[in-house]
XYZ file of C-alpha atoms in Angstrom:
751
model
C -45.990 -62.141 -39.378
C -45.492 -59.007 -37.264
C -48.442 -56.799 -36.332
C -48.214 -53.850 -38.727
C -50.822 -51.942 -36.733
C -48.315 -51.388 -33.942
C -45.316 -50.751 -36.187
C -43.942 -47.303 -35.357
C -41.020 -44.963 -35.815
C -39.665 -43.218 -32.716
C -38.677 -39.558 -33.105
C -37.077 -37.051 -30.722
C -36.881 -33.302 -31.246
C -33.291 -32.022 -31.282
C -31.914 -28.599 -30.328
C -32.421 -27.308 -33.874
C -36.122 -28.142 -33.628
C -35.684 -30.971 -36.129
C -36.984 -34.494 -35.606
C -34.354 -37.239 -35.285
C -35.322 -40.809 -36.168
C -34.402 -43.153 -33.304
C -35.460 -46.336 -35.048
C -38.360 -48.522 -36.162
C -40.053 -51.059 -33.939
C -43.321 -52.288 -32.412
C -45.076 -50.485 -29.575
C -46.950 -51.982 -26.663
C -48.482 -50.711 -23.439
C -47.782 -52.741 -20.314
C -47.184 -52.388 -16.584
C -43.511 -51.839 -15.715
C -42.656 -52.651 -12.110
C -39.595 -50.401 -12.062
C -41.607 -47.379 -13.235
C -44.638 -48.277 -11.084
C -47.177 -47.768 -13.836
C -48.461 -48.464 -17.342
C -45.747 -47.570 -19.828
C -45.211 -47.350 -23.571
C -42.508 -49.768 -24.762
C -41.012 -49.810 -28.265
C -38.707 -52.661 -29.213
C -36.584 -52.493 -32.383
C -37.779 -54.773 -35.146
C -34.175 -55.542 -36.133
C -32.787 -56.927 -32.866
C -35.496 -56.491 -30.225
C -33.532 -53.843 -28.315
C -35.500 -51.307 -26.291
C -35.953 -48.056 -28.236
C -38.385 -46.395 -25.839
C -39.604 -46.927 -22.294
C -41.961 -44.140 -21.187
C -44.396 -44.208 -18.310
C -47.848 -42.798 -19.158
C -47.995 -39.982 -16.627
C -51.413 -38.631 -15.533
C -50.074 -35.080 -15.880
C -48.376 -35.381 -19.272
C -50.069 -33.711 -22.244
C -50.294 -36.167 -25.158
C -51.351 -34.890 -28.586
C -52.743 -36.910 -31.467
C -51.858 -35.457 -34.875
C -52.675 -36.397 -38.470
C -54.364 -39.663 -37.372
C -51.022 -41.508 -37.166
C -48.917 -39.390 -34.790
C -48.774 -39.171 -31.000
C -46.575 -36.378 -29.615
C -45.672 -35.499 -26.025
C -43.004 -33.921 -23.831
C -41.313 -35.835 -21.023
C -39.029 -33.111 -19.722
C -37.905 -29.605 -20.553
C -36.859 -29.459 -24.219
C -37.334 -33.225 -24.682
C -40.180 -33.943 -27.097
C -41.084 -37.421 -28.316
C -43.237 -38.672 -31.168
C -44.536 -42.032 -32.333
C -45.356 -42.264 -36.037
C -47.628 -45.266 -36.710
C -47.727 -47.201 -39.943
C -51.499 -47.622 -39.634
C -54.236 -45.429 -38.191
C -55.738 -48.401 -36.311
C -52.553 -48.858 -34.280
C -52.453 -45.165 -33.413
C -56.095 -45.258 -32.254
C -55.417 -48.336 -30.115
C -52.470 -46.773 -28.241
C -54.326 -43.450 -27.976
C -57.238 -45.190 -26.252
C -54.821 -46.783 -23.771
C -53.263 -43.369 -22.975
C -56.696 -41.790 -22.532
C -57.775 -44.720 -20.351
C -54.810 -44.213 -18.006
C -55.472 -40.459 -17.802
C -59.259 -40.825 -17.605
C -59.878 -38.867 -20.807
C -62.272 -39.257 -23.690
C -60.432 -40.812 -26.703
C -62.340 -38.391 -28.943
C -60.082 -35.503 -27.861
C -56.812 -34.756 -29.643
C -55.007 -33.516 -26.531
C -55.235 -35.136 -23.121
C -53.964 -32.369 -20.869
C -53.438 -28.636 -20.713
C -49.659 -28.360 -20.286
C -48.841 -26.443 -17.113
C -46.028 -23.974 -17.167
C -44.253 -23.696 -13.815
C -44.469 -19.917 -13.882
C -48.246 -20.155 -14.155
C -49.069 -22.952 -11.729
C -50.360 -20.573 -9.101
C -52.554 -18.668 -11.567
C -53.850 -21.951 -12.934
C -54.939 -23.048 -9.465
C -56.896 -19.796 -9.094
C -58.959 -20.459 -12.243
C -62.384 -21.872 -11.323
C -62.940 -25.495 -12.275
C -65.980 -24.543 -14.347
C -63.818 -22.320 -16.569
C -62.453 -25.013 -18.866
C -62.498 -22.991 -22.096
C -61.934 -19.420 -23.169
C -65.261 -17.806 -23.966
C -65.232 -16.730 -27.600
C -67.261 -13.759 -28.877
C -69.909 -14.560 -31.479
C -68.389 -15.001 -34.938
C -69.818 -11.845 -36.506
C -68.435 -9.005 -38.613
C -68.977 -6.492 -35.822
C -66.988 -8.583 -33.323
C -63.861 -9.158 -35.422
C -61.834 -6.551 -33.546
C -62.786 -8.147 -30.229
C -61.820 -11.591 -31.520
C -58.473 -10.258 -32.786
C -57.707 -8.691 -29.411
C -58.570 -11.945 -27.647
C -56.336 -14.063 -29.902
C -53.327 -11.759 -29.627
C -53.730 -11.391 -25.844
C -53.397 -15.136 -25.091
C -50.113 -15.679 -26.984
C -48.011 -14.795 -23.937
C -49.741 -17.416 -21.760
C -49.217 -21.116 -22.531
C -52.299 -22.108 -20.531
C -54.587 -19.603 -22.213
C -53.224 -20.651 -25.620
C -54.251 -24.230 -24.857
C -57.711 -23.180 -23.716
C -58.248 -20.952 -26.759
C -57.201 -23.779 -29.070
C -59.724 -26.126 -27.451
C -62.443 -23.493 -27.787
C -61.680 -22.906 -31.451
C -61.826 -26.653 -32.147
C -64.957 -27.417 -30.124
C -67.146 -24.820 -31.784
C -65.951 -25.192 -35.409
C -64.870 -21.587 -35.120
C -62.165 -21.664 -37.800
C -64.544 -22.370 -40.673
C -66.918 -19.642 -39.434
C -64.040 -17.120 -39.453
C -63.064 -18.100 -42.982
C -66.659 -17.627 -44.038
C -66.475 -14.063 -42.706
C -63.302 -13.560 -44.738
C -65.144 -14.261 -47.961
C -67.864 -11.825 -46.937
C -65.358 -9.063 -46.062
C -63.528 -9.540 -49.337
C -66.775 -9.328 -51.306
C -67.641 -6.097 -49.457
C -64.030 -4.816 -49.713
C -64.120 -4.331 -45.936
C -60.440 -3.522 -45.376
C -60.794 -3.012 -41.640
C -62.398 -6.421 -41.220
C -59.729 -8.005 -43.462
C -56.959 -6.480 -41.342
C -58.562 -7.931 -38.208
C -58.802 -11.338 -39.890
C -55.072 -11.176 -40.705
C -54.303 -10.694 -37.002
C -56.722 -13.493 -36.046
C -55.364 -16.087 -38.503
C -51.737 -15.204 -37.728
C -52.478 -15.546 -33.999
C -54.201 -18.914 -34.528
C -51.109 -20.185 -36.372
C -48.978 -19.052 -33.438
C -51.106 -21.179 -31.111
C -48.889 -23.963 -32.513
C -51.562 -26.690 -32.424
C -51.533 -29.564 -34.888
C -55.288 -30.114 -34.530
C -55.929 -26.557 -35.730
C -53.464 -27.023 -38.595
C -55.394 -30.075 -39.779
C -58.459 -27.869 -40.222
C -56.724 -24.765 -41.570
C -54.597 -26.667 -44.116
C -57.386 -28.880 -45.440
C -58.233 -28.537 -49.127
C -61.387 -26.485 -48.512
C -59.745 -24.030 -46.062
C -56.100 -23.462 -46.956
C -56.607 -20.959 -49.768
C -58.880 -18.832 -47.531
C -56.147 -18.948 -44.856
C -53.653 -17.713 -47.467
C -56.152 -15.026 -48.454
C -56.440 -13.759 -44.856
C -52.654 -13.516 -44.656
C -52.564 -11.296 -47.751
C -54.086 -8.361 -45.854
C -51.199 -7.344 -43.618
C -52.170 -3.959 -42.046
C -48.575 -2.750 -42.468
C -48.830 -3.011 -46.279
C -50.401 -0.382 -48.508
C -51.610 -2.982 -50.979
C -52.363 -6.631 -50.222
C -50.052 -9.329 -51.544
C -51.227 -11.674 -54.278
C -50.235 -15.000 -52.765
C -53.324 -16.879 -53.975
C -52.721 -15.728 -57.517
C -49.192 -17.063 -57.351
C -50.258 -20.422 -55.895
C -53.107 -20.986 -58.356
C -51.758 -19.446 -61.582
C -47.982 -18.975 -61.442
C -46.999 -22.094 -59.476
C -48.120 -25.022 -61.602
C -48.071 -28.579 -60.358
C -46.591 -30.723 -63.106
C -47.106 -34.446 -63.075
C -44.175 -35.727 -65.119
C -45.725 -39.158 -64.688
C -49.440 -39.257 -63.767
C -49.909 -39.860 -60.029
C -52.834 -42.201 -59.585
C -52.843 -42.061 -55.785
C -55.179 -39.168 -54.874
C -53.952 -39.136 -51.274
C -50.356 -38.693 -52.446
C -51.347 -35.887 -54.801
C -53.270 -34.101 -52.036
C -50.317 -34.477 -49.661
C -47.936 -32.935 -52.208
C -50.240 -29.944 -52.769
C -50.701 -29.422 -49.057
C -47.000 -29.624 -48.268
C -46.066 -27.116 -50.962
C -48.659 -24.610 -49.784
C -47.828 -24.967 -46.089
C -44.133 -24.570 -46.883
C -45.007 -21.424 -48.836
C -46.932 -20.071 -45.837
C -44.001 -20.706 -43.518
C -41.229 -19.435 -45.792
C -42.902 -16.625 -47.728
C -46.057 -15.361 -46.078
C -45.391 -15.437 -42.365
C -42.927 -12.816 -41.132
C -39.699 -13.944 -39.532
C -40.597 -14.684 -35.896
C -38.956 -12.647 -33.177
C -36.825 -14.154 -30.424
C -39.942 -14.485 -28.283
C -41.953 -16.110 -31.094
C -39.379 -18.553 -32.512
C -40.955 -21.567 -30.776
C -44.523 -20.619 -31.727
C -44.245 -22.398 -35.101
C -42.365 -25.552 -34.037
C -45.451 -27.672 -34.642
C -45.770 -26.165 -38.134
C -42.199 -27.263 -38.863
C -43.024 -30.751 -37.582
C -46.170 -30.809 -39.728
C -44.118 -30.127 -42.866
C -41.413 -32.595 -41.821
C -43.773 -35.528 -41.358
C -45.589 -34.669 -44.583
C -42.308 -34.883 -46.505
C -41.414 -38.190 -44.859
C -44.780 -39.564 -45.871
C -44.450 -38.311 -49.467
C -41.006 -39.880 -49.915
C -42.199 -43.155 -48.416
C -45.266 -43.302 -50.664
C -43.249 -42.553 -53.806
C -40.518 -44.989 -52.856
C -43.034 -47.777 -52.395
C -44.608 -47.108 -55.812
C -42.101 -49.047 -57.931
C -44.202 -48.733 -61.075
C -44.140 -44.934 -60.862
C -40.367 -44.635 -60.314
C -39.593 -47.248 -62.961
C -41.523 -45.210 -65.500
C -39.724 -42.016 -64.451
C -36.272 -43.479 -65.112
C -37.384 -45.271 -68.262
C -38.493 -41.974 -69.803
C -35.459 -40.137 -68.451
C -33.051 -42.431 -70.338
C -35.221 -42.912 -73.429
C -33.652 -41.198 -76.448
C -37.142 -40.509 -77.806
C -38.012 -38.300 -74.808
C -38.079 -34.647 -75.883
C -35.933 -32.068 -74.096
C -38.783 -30.286 -72.277
C -40.115 -33.546 -70.899
C -36.632 -34.616 -69.825
C -36.152 -31.269 -68.084
C -39.326 -31.847 -66.071
C -38.229 -35.370 -65.167
C -34.814 -34.204 -63.961
C -36.359 -31.437 -61.869
C -38.738 -33.953 -60.330
C -35.885 -36.287 -59.346
C -33.998 -33.300 -57.913
C -36.976 -32.323 -55.731
C -37.410 -35.958 -54.769
C -33.778 -36.102 -53.573
C -34.179 -32.788 -51.749
C -37.184 -34.193 -49.858
C -35.109 -37.221 -48.906
C -32.810 -34.988 -46.852
C -35.548 -34.866 -44.210
C -35.135 -38.609 -43.732
C -32.918 -40.104 -41.061
C -29.702 -41.882 -42.155
C -31.057 -45.422 -42.302
C -34.138 -44.336 -44.277
C -32.021 -42.172 -46.560
C -29.749 -45.162 -47.246
C -32.731 -47.233 -48.347
C -33.956 -44.348 -50.505
C -30.710 -43.912 -52.443
C -30.259 -47.660 -52.839
C -33.691 -47.728 -54.455
C -32.626 -44.981 -56.868
C -29.379 -46.817 -57.649
C -31.264 -50.023 -58.431
C -33.564 -48.083 -60.740
C -30.598 -46.732 -62.743
C -30.049 -43.194 -61.488
C -26.342 -43.136 -62.441
C -26.747 -44.190 -66.105
C -29.512 -41.611 -66.360
C -27.240 -38.894 -64.971
C -24.555 -39.841 -67.473
C -27.002 -38.946 -70.238
C -28.532 -35.766 -68.852
C -25.249 -34.243 -67.606
C -24.000 -34.258 -71.182
C -26.992 -32.313 -72.509
C -26.723 -28.725 -73.740
C -29.631 -27.482 -71.612
C -28.097 -25.484 -68.735
C -31.094 -25.998 -66.442
C -30.994 -29.750 -66.956
C -27.240 -29.873 -66.292
C -27.597 -27.791 -63.146
C -30.374 -30.031 -61.792
C -28.373 -33.153 -62.711
C -25.353 -31.741 -60.853
C -27.466 -31.299 -57.721
C -28.677 -34.904 -57.985
C -25.095 -36.108 -58.494
C -23.997 -34.212 -55.388
C -26.689 -35.972 -53.316
C -25.403 -39.345 -54.558
C -21.720 -38.572 -53.934
C -22.440 -37.294 -50.436
C -24.489 -40.411 -49.732
C -22.004 -42.995 -51.025
C -18.822 -42.167 -52.981
C -18.088 -45.901 -53.182
C -21.353 -46.547 -55.004
C -20.451 -43.960 -57.649
C -16.889 -45.292 -57.985
C -18.140 -48.851 -58.382
C -20.489 -47.794 -61.168
C -17.741 -45.881 -62.977
C -15.327 -48.814 -62.942
C -18.040 -51.166 -64.206
C -18.795 -48.986 -67.215
C -17.846 -50.589 -70.542
C -14.498 -49.271 -71.710
C -15.460 -47.253 -74.742
C -12.949 -46.131 -77.339
C -13.861 -42.544 -76.440
C -13.058 -41.817 -72.792
C -15.313 -38.755 -72.853
C -18.428 -40.902 -72.384
C -17.341 -42.011 -68.905
C -19.388 -40.432 -66.115
C -16.402 -38.874 -64.325
C -15.111 -37.418 -67.595
C -18.561 -35.967 -68.256
C -18.367 -34.320 -64.832
C -14.850 -33.001 -65.530
C -15.911 -31.582 -68.900
C -18.884 -29.871 -67.289
C -16.529 -28.335 -64.726
C -14.177 -27.134 -67.483
C -16.992 -25.749 -69.636
C -18.873 -23.927 -66.869
C -20.288 -20.733 -68.414
C -20.801 -18.996 -65.085
C -18.280 -16.103 -64.833
C -17.809 -16.922 -61.146
C -17.501 -20.665 -61.887
C -20.038 -21.549 -59.188
C -20.881 -24.865 -60.819
C -17.207 -25.675 -61.427
C -16.388 -25.142 -57.763
C -19.222 -27.492 -56.754
C -18.080 -30.173 -59.213
C -14.446 -29.830 -58.126
C -15.527 -30.570 -54.562
C -17.408 -33.667 -55.725
C -14.387 -34.898 -57.714
C -12.163 -34.428 -54.692
C -14.573 -36.536 -52.638
C -14.485 -39.287 -55.252
C -10.666 -39.441 -55.425
C -10.131 -39.093 -51.671
C -8.488 -42.306 -50.364
C -9.846 -41.581 -46.884
C -13.346 -42.687 -47.900
C -12.240 -45.670 -49.998
C -12.985 -49.109 -48.625
C -10.508 -51.984 -48.466
C -11.544 -55.630 -48.367
C -9.606 -58.870 -48.098
C -9.896 -59.634 -51.798
C -9.468 -56.235 -53.392
C -8.425 -52.709 -52.624
C -10.776 -50.022 -53.860
C -8.043 -47.401 -53.614
C -5.639 -49.211 -55.926
C -8.279 -50.173 -58.484
C -10.029 -46.831 -58.681
C -6.900 -44.665 -58.714
C -5.379 -46.812 -61.463
C -8.610 -46.378 -63.416
C -8.728 -42.618 -62.783
C -5.151 -41.938 -63.849
C -5.503 -44.092 -66.936
C -8.841 -42.831 -68.250
C -9.580 -39.482 -66.567
C -6.465 -37.576 -65.525
C -5.651 -36.451 -69.061
C -9.098 -34.885 -69.334
C -8.610 -33.002 -66.060
C -5.188 -31.611 -67.020
C -6.109 -30.784 -70.642
C -6.783 -27.042 -69.981
C -3.491 -26.736 -68.096
C -1.494 -28.385 -70.864
C -3.360 -26.407 -73.534
C -2.468 -23.090 -71.894
C 1.256 -23.856 -71.725
C 3.055 -24.279 -75.035
C 6.460 -25.703 -75.944
C 9.021 -22.973 -76.529
C 10.691 -24.015 -79.791
C 13.004 -21.032 -79.770
C 14.637 -22.255 -76.579
C 17.692 -24.470 -76.777
C 16.410 -26.753 -74.027
C 13.068 -28.273 -73.215
C 11.008 -25.406 -71.822
C 7.447 -24.192 -71.840
C 5.896 -20.748 -71.934
C 2.525 -19.549 -70.764
C -0.150 -18.571 -73.270
C -0.692 -15.010 -72.022
C -3.540 -14.291 -74.409
C -5.533 -17.080 -72.752
C -4.506 -16.329 -69.176
C -5.468 -12.674 -69.409
C -8.991 -14.055 -69.199
C -9.959 -14.062 -65.522
C -12.329 -17.013 -65.941
C -9.584 -19.136 -67.534
C -7.225 -18.264 -64.693
C -9.890 -19.258 -62.169
C -10.392 -22.596 -63.920
C -6.658 -23.344 -63.903
C -6.550 -22.446 -60.210
C -9.300 -25.015 -59.521
C -7.424 -27.683 -61.494
C -4.201 -26.912 -59.604
C -6.058 -27.175 -56.309
C -7.232 -30.650 -57.279
C -3.740 -31.672 -58.453
C -2.274 -30.412 -55.173
C -4.770 -32.624 -53.356
C -3.539 -35.548 -55.473
C 0.101 -34.851 -54.516
C -0.840 -35.017 -50.852
C -2.949 -38.192 -51.058
C -1.859 -40.206 -54.145
C 1.802 -40.994 -53.595
C 2.671 -43.325 -56.445
C 0.132 -42.515 -59.168
C 0.568 -38.747 -59.189
C 4.363 -39.082 -58.980
C 4.416 -41.230 -62.097
C 2.107 -38.827 -63.899
C 4.176 -35.756 -62.969
C 7.383 -37.397 -64.202
C 5.913 -38.685 -67.447
C 4.248 -35.384 -68.343
C 6.949 -33.127 -66.868
C 3.956 -31.564 -65.137
C 5.747 -29.439 -62.564
C 7.621 -27.572 -65.292
C 4.315 -26.877 -67.058
C 2.758 -25.663 -63.813
C 5.634 -23.362 -62.882
C 5.354 -21.303 -66.044
C 2.121 -20.020 -64.489
C 4.339 -18.123 -62.029
C 4.476 -15.528 -64.804
C 0.701 -14.976 -64.748
C -0.519 -11.464 -64.030
C -3.112 -13.033 -61.710
C -1.337 -13.417 -58.377
C -3.801 -16.045 -57.136
C -2.828 -18.307 -60.045
C 0.901 -17.847 -59.379
C 0.258 -18.733 -55.741
C -1.593 -21.899 -56.789
C 1.391 -22.950 -58.905
C 3.754 -22.239 -56.009
C 1.521 -24.181 -53.602
C 1.686 -27.181 -55.957
C 5.508 -27.143 -55.814
C 5.467 -26.546 -52.056
C 3.398 -29.695 -51.506
C 5.825 -31.716 -53.617
C 8.860 -30.470 -51.684
C 6.961 -30.971 -48.440
C 6.974 -34.716 -49.067
C 10.823 -34.694 -48.740
C 10.997 -37.355 -51.416
C 14.453 -37.620 -53.029
C 12.840 -38.924 -56.207
C 11.046 -35.580 -56.552
C 14.164 -33.683 -55.432
C 16.300 -35.219 -58.193
C 13.577 -34.363 -60.708
C 13.550 -30.725 -59.538
C 17.354 -30.481 -59.601
C 17.727 -32.076 -63.018
C 15.065 -29.791 -64.493
C 16.409 -26.650 -62.763
C 12.839 -25.996 -61.606
C 13.741 -23.453 -58.937
C 14.561 -20.932 -61.648
C 10.975 -19.685 -62.287
C 10.373 -19.422 -58.535
C 13.509 -17.366 -57.941
C 12.749 -15.208 -60.978
C 9.321 -14.479 -59.534
C 10.907 -13.529 -56.205
C 13.374 -11.177 -57.865
C 10.721 -9.670 -60.146
C 8.546 -9.011 -57.112
C 11.336 -6.775 -55.807
C 10.994 -5.312 -52.336
C 7.198 -5.542 -52.303
C 6.059 -7.247 -49.114
C 3.044 -9.260 -50.237
C 1.592 -12.752 -50.149
C 3.684 -13.984 -53.080
C 6.895 -12.804 -51.415
C 5.965 -14.459 -48.112
C 4.994 -17.747 -49.767
C 8.293 -17.996 -51.672
C 10.333 -17.148 -48.562
C 8.393 -19.819 -46.629
C 9.296 -22.405 -49.283
C 13.036 -21.781 -48.877
C 12.707 -21.532 -45.103
C 11.143 -24.999 -45.079
C 14.046 -26.404 -47.096
C 16.499 -24.840 -44.628
C 14.700 -25.981 -41.465
C 14.189 -29.524 -42.754
C 17.828 -29.570 -43.948
C 17.062 -31.085 -47.369
C 20.727 -31.384 -48.369
C 20.374 -32.077 -52.073
C 18.115 -29.047 -52.627
C 20.291 -26.809 -50.421
C 23.394 -27.718 -52.427
C 21.551 -27.086 -55.722
C 20.172 -23.696 -54.617
C 23.479 -22.418 -53.233
C 25.538 -23.675 -56.184
C 23.265 -22.173 -58.805
C 21.378 -19.221 -57.317
C 23.175 -17.866 -54.260
C 24.785 -14.973 -56.108
C 21.322 -13.742 -57.116
C 19.940 -14.224 -53.598
C 22.766 -13.032 -51.357
C 21.599 -9.419 -51.577
C 18.297 -10.300 -49.849
C 18.951 -9.402 -46.240
C 15.509 -8.576 -44.813
C 15.286 -12.282 -43.921
C 18.094 -14.618 -42.878
C 16.759 -17.535 -44.919
C 19.301 -17.471 -47.736
C 22.275 -16.833 -45.478
C 21.019 -19.755 -43.429
C 20.966 -21.924 -46.554
C 24.543 -20.893 -47.306
C 25.546 -21.728 -43.733
C 23.945 -25.168 -43.964
C 25.734 -25.744 -47.258
C 29.153 -24.822 -45.827
C 28.621 -26.949 -42.719
C 27.754 -29.996 -44.796
C 30.709 -29.376 -47.108
C 33.137 -29.175 -44.172
C 31.631 -32.253 -42.552
C 32.017 -34.338 -45.716
C 35.579 -33.101 -46.266
C 36.603 -34.019 -42.715
C 34.968 -37.387 -43.018
C 36.766 -38.099 -46.305
C 40.169 -37.117 -44.946
C 39.687 -39.089 -41.748
C 38.589 -42.197 -43.597
C 41.440 -42.018 -46.127
C 44.192 -41.589 -43.511
C 42.745 -44.356 -41.387
C 42.772 -46.819 -44.239
C 46.318 -45.881 -45.349
C 47.762 -46.357 -41.848
C 46.012 -49.677 -41.350
C 47.142 -51.077 -44.732
C 50.802 -50.018 -44.271
C 51.004 -51.565 -40.820
C 49.483 -54.811 -42.104
C 52.014 -54.971 -44.903
C 55.033 -54.565 -42.533
C 53.769 -57.355 -40.317
C 53.428 -59.754 -43.277
C 56.944 -59.006 -44.555
C 58.507 -59.399 -41.096
C 56.746 -62.739 -40.621
C 57.993 -63.995 -43.989
C 61.599 -63.014 -43.311
C 61.461 -64.499 -39.801
C 60.303 -67.769 -41.343
C 63.310 -67.578 -43.691
C 65.816 -67.133 -40.812
C 64.372 -70.019 -38.866
C 64.764 -72.445 -41.796
C 68.411 -71.775 -42.936
C 69.857 -74.849 -41.118
C 70.150 -78.137 -42.997
C 70.012 -79.122 -46.611
C 66.517 -80.517 -46.467
C 65.200 -77.253 -45.161
C 67.024 -75.260 -47.850
C 65.669 -77.484 -50.577
C 62.098 -77.190 -49.291
C 62.462 -73.406 -49.012
C 63.679 -73.221 -52.619
C 60.710 -75.297 -53.782
C 58.215 -73.218 -51.872
C 59.736 -69.791 -52.482
C 58.033 -69.127 -55.765
C 54.657 -70.176 -54.380
C 55.001 -68.096 -51.175
C 56.169 -65.017 -53.044
C 53.261 -65.311 -55.481
C 50.769 -65.460 -52.615
C 52.401 -62.480 -50.946
C 52.246 -60.338 -54.094
C 48.637 -61.351 -54.703
C 47.677 -60.316 -51.144
C 49.512 -57.030 -51.536
C 47.713 -56.212 -54.775
C 44.372 -57.124 -53.186
C 44.899 -54.727 -50.278
C 45.876 -51.933 -52.602
C 42.736 -52.536 -54.668
C 40.622 -52.428 -51.482
C 42.087 -49.017 -50.589
C 41.205 -47.667 -54.054
C 37.657 -48.978 -53.856
C 37.123 -47.452 -50.402
C 38.357 -44.064 -51.583
C 36.121 -44.257 -54.637
C 33.088 -45.145 -52.473
C 33.746 -42.237 -50.145
C 34.100 -39.868 -53.072
C 30.779 -41.041 -54.582
C 29.018 -40.772 -51.244
C 30.170 -37.159 -50.944
C 28.823 -36.164 -54.367
C 25.568 -38.068 -54.516
C 22.680 -38.393 -52.058
C 20.170 -41.130 -52.528
C 16.805 -41.613 -50.928
C 16.829 -43.911 -47.880
C 13.223 -44.755 -48.341
C 11.287 -45.436 -51.522
C 7.572 -46.023 -51.929
C 6.635 -49.655 -51.659
C 5.068 -49.482 -55.078
C 8.144 -47.786 -56.510
C 10.351 -50.641 -55.265
C 8.207 -53.098 -57.150
C 8.232 -51.180 -60.409
C 10.206 -52.622 -63.349
C 12.017 -49.307 -63.794
C 13.372 -49.417 -60.218
C 14.453 -53.046 -60.473
C 16.225 -52.314 -63.736
C 18.066 -49.403 -62.176
C 19.141 -51.491 -59.168
C 20.336 -54.375 -61.292
C 22.336 -52.025 -63.532
């Protein structure tokens, strides 16, 4: 069994002043020949690889924080930390560090860090002057104390010495005692001085001082001191907010008192950092780095303690999915899980993986399926945030759950359909929630993050599932807002203008079209089949008539992506349905206005011209060139006409050349056969036997000759017919692999 006392996590501070987890292992202190000294070694518990090798330098300042942390700097902007699983292990390594440096293990910092710019001044300080001399902690000396604290902030060495002095004399608690006295006496001047003192002490950036200031018996007095900012006419009421407005709700009773205390402390310290303290200036931005680290490690500890309490989390999810749980209780449970997931973002990837796997095993996804369908907007919003954490963590985990759901008769109960319905029914005028959910859906249906194994393909299975059970729910608003035009002779659709005048409805349709456009780009076979079966492009293009230009552009972008695939299957569908008509009508209706819609339509036709998509060029020129020939501010349509004429001339020349070639070859072949037959006849006219044999064989030879002649004539006809068909029809040279295997394609080929 491994020694848990020496089990540690190794952290390094990155450029954003955030701690990065470098791994978990076991620490030891031993002599390293290469480094010529006692060093700290951490080997990974997974494979024994070396995570850390750091020589204990006599001049390095090591700090002990929160009983289980040792922090130090090895070089400029390179901070390290060891987080111990047990206090005993931290104490053991701390004693070894102090032994190497000749320090008393009772201290929390082994050295005064020396700044290069102050080395000379440090050497001038007498050896007897180890600490800053503090004035007596009295009401009459508060101004002097405030001046002293603010004066040392520009000097790293003096900050260190002041911090040691404040710790050695128990000065913090004496100052907070004076705060209570000043507040009782309504001594505003003294309270203003105490604000400067406490703010300056926080800027000393020392974890040992934070341990005292943020303890249960001191933190509210610290908050009280920070209420009396001299720049404010009236003091803030932060304590009133923390004690009366902000209520700590235990959705499930927390029996661990240490965990409860840690949660309270973290919330209050976060409030101090985010709300009370002013935004630090450029020169002060590093003064609170230790405060950020304090909050970070507190959150890591809270998540770890909750994650290890299986009884607590099991009860949370049991009540969350229990139909007997009332709405207010369920709201509190969902908000708790949301905050729990938010805290997990402080974890490093490997720890976050373990965290979300724990939630998955406890049934987070079935619980979300219930709460996301509730009418309570707050509950749905919190559930959406939780769902986003899960999708960002592992889309495959969510997809696997969805496909394992029992196939109900009502597709609306499926988790993805619940998400789609929530997106469609978003009550926010700006559709903020719908935009967030659309992004999550796109992540789930993105083939780029789908895994493929030897036995099964996640892409094939999930996309088949999605198009069978979910796509009709996604496209329902689009199909509902386009109606069949019964007055038209052909099959056509018209837009429901009464619905689309609503800006929110137009925004929703734009989101759906954006998702469908994504499908066209990434789902070759499935979306193609769906578009053909539902005649979806025709339904989309009626939105070109919308008064909202952004919606017309979304419809045009959908068609542009389809044409961009250069798939003849799509091209034949567009030609047969005459689907360029609404696009050209929109261009003509736009007139001479030079705007985004005009440019987008011109770009579509320019793409067809540049890529030389022959079938579409022929269709456009044959059917719409008369309407487009007057547009001369771009050369696009004249270029299309030129391409069309070139192709027509090329095919005509090819047909004529092929026909003449075959006629000449067949005539010459026929003359040679006849000459050979008659030559044979002349050679055999001597002798009776020869004449008799010739008479017997004449009928047979003549029959063979006529049969060959008819065959050659038939060949000429077939060749001409093939050339004619090739000129009038263009077929795709490549088909999707899945399309080739489809029964419809095989039937067409066989016919």
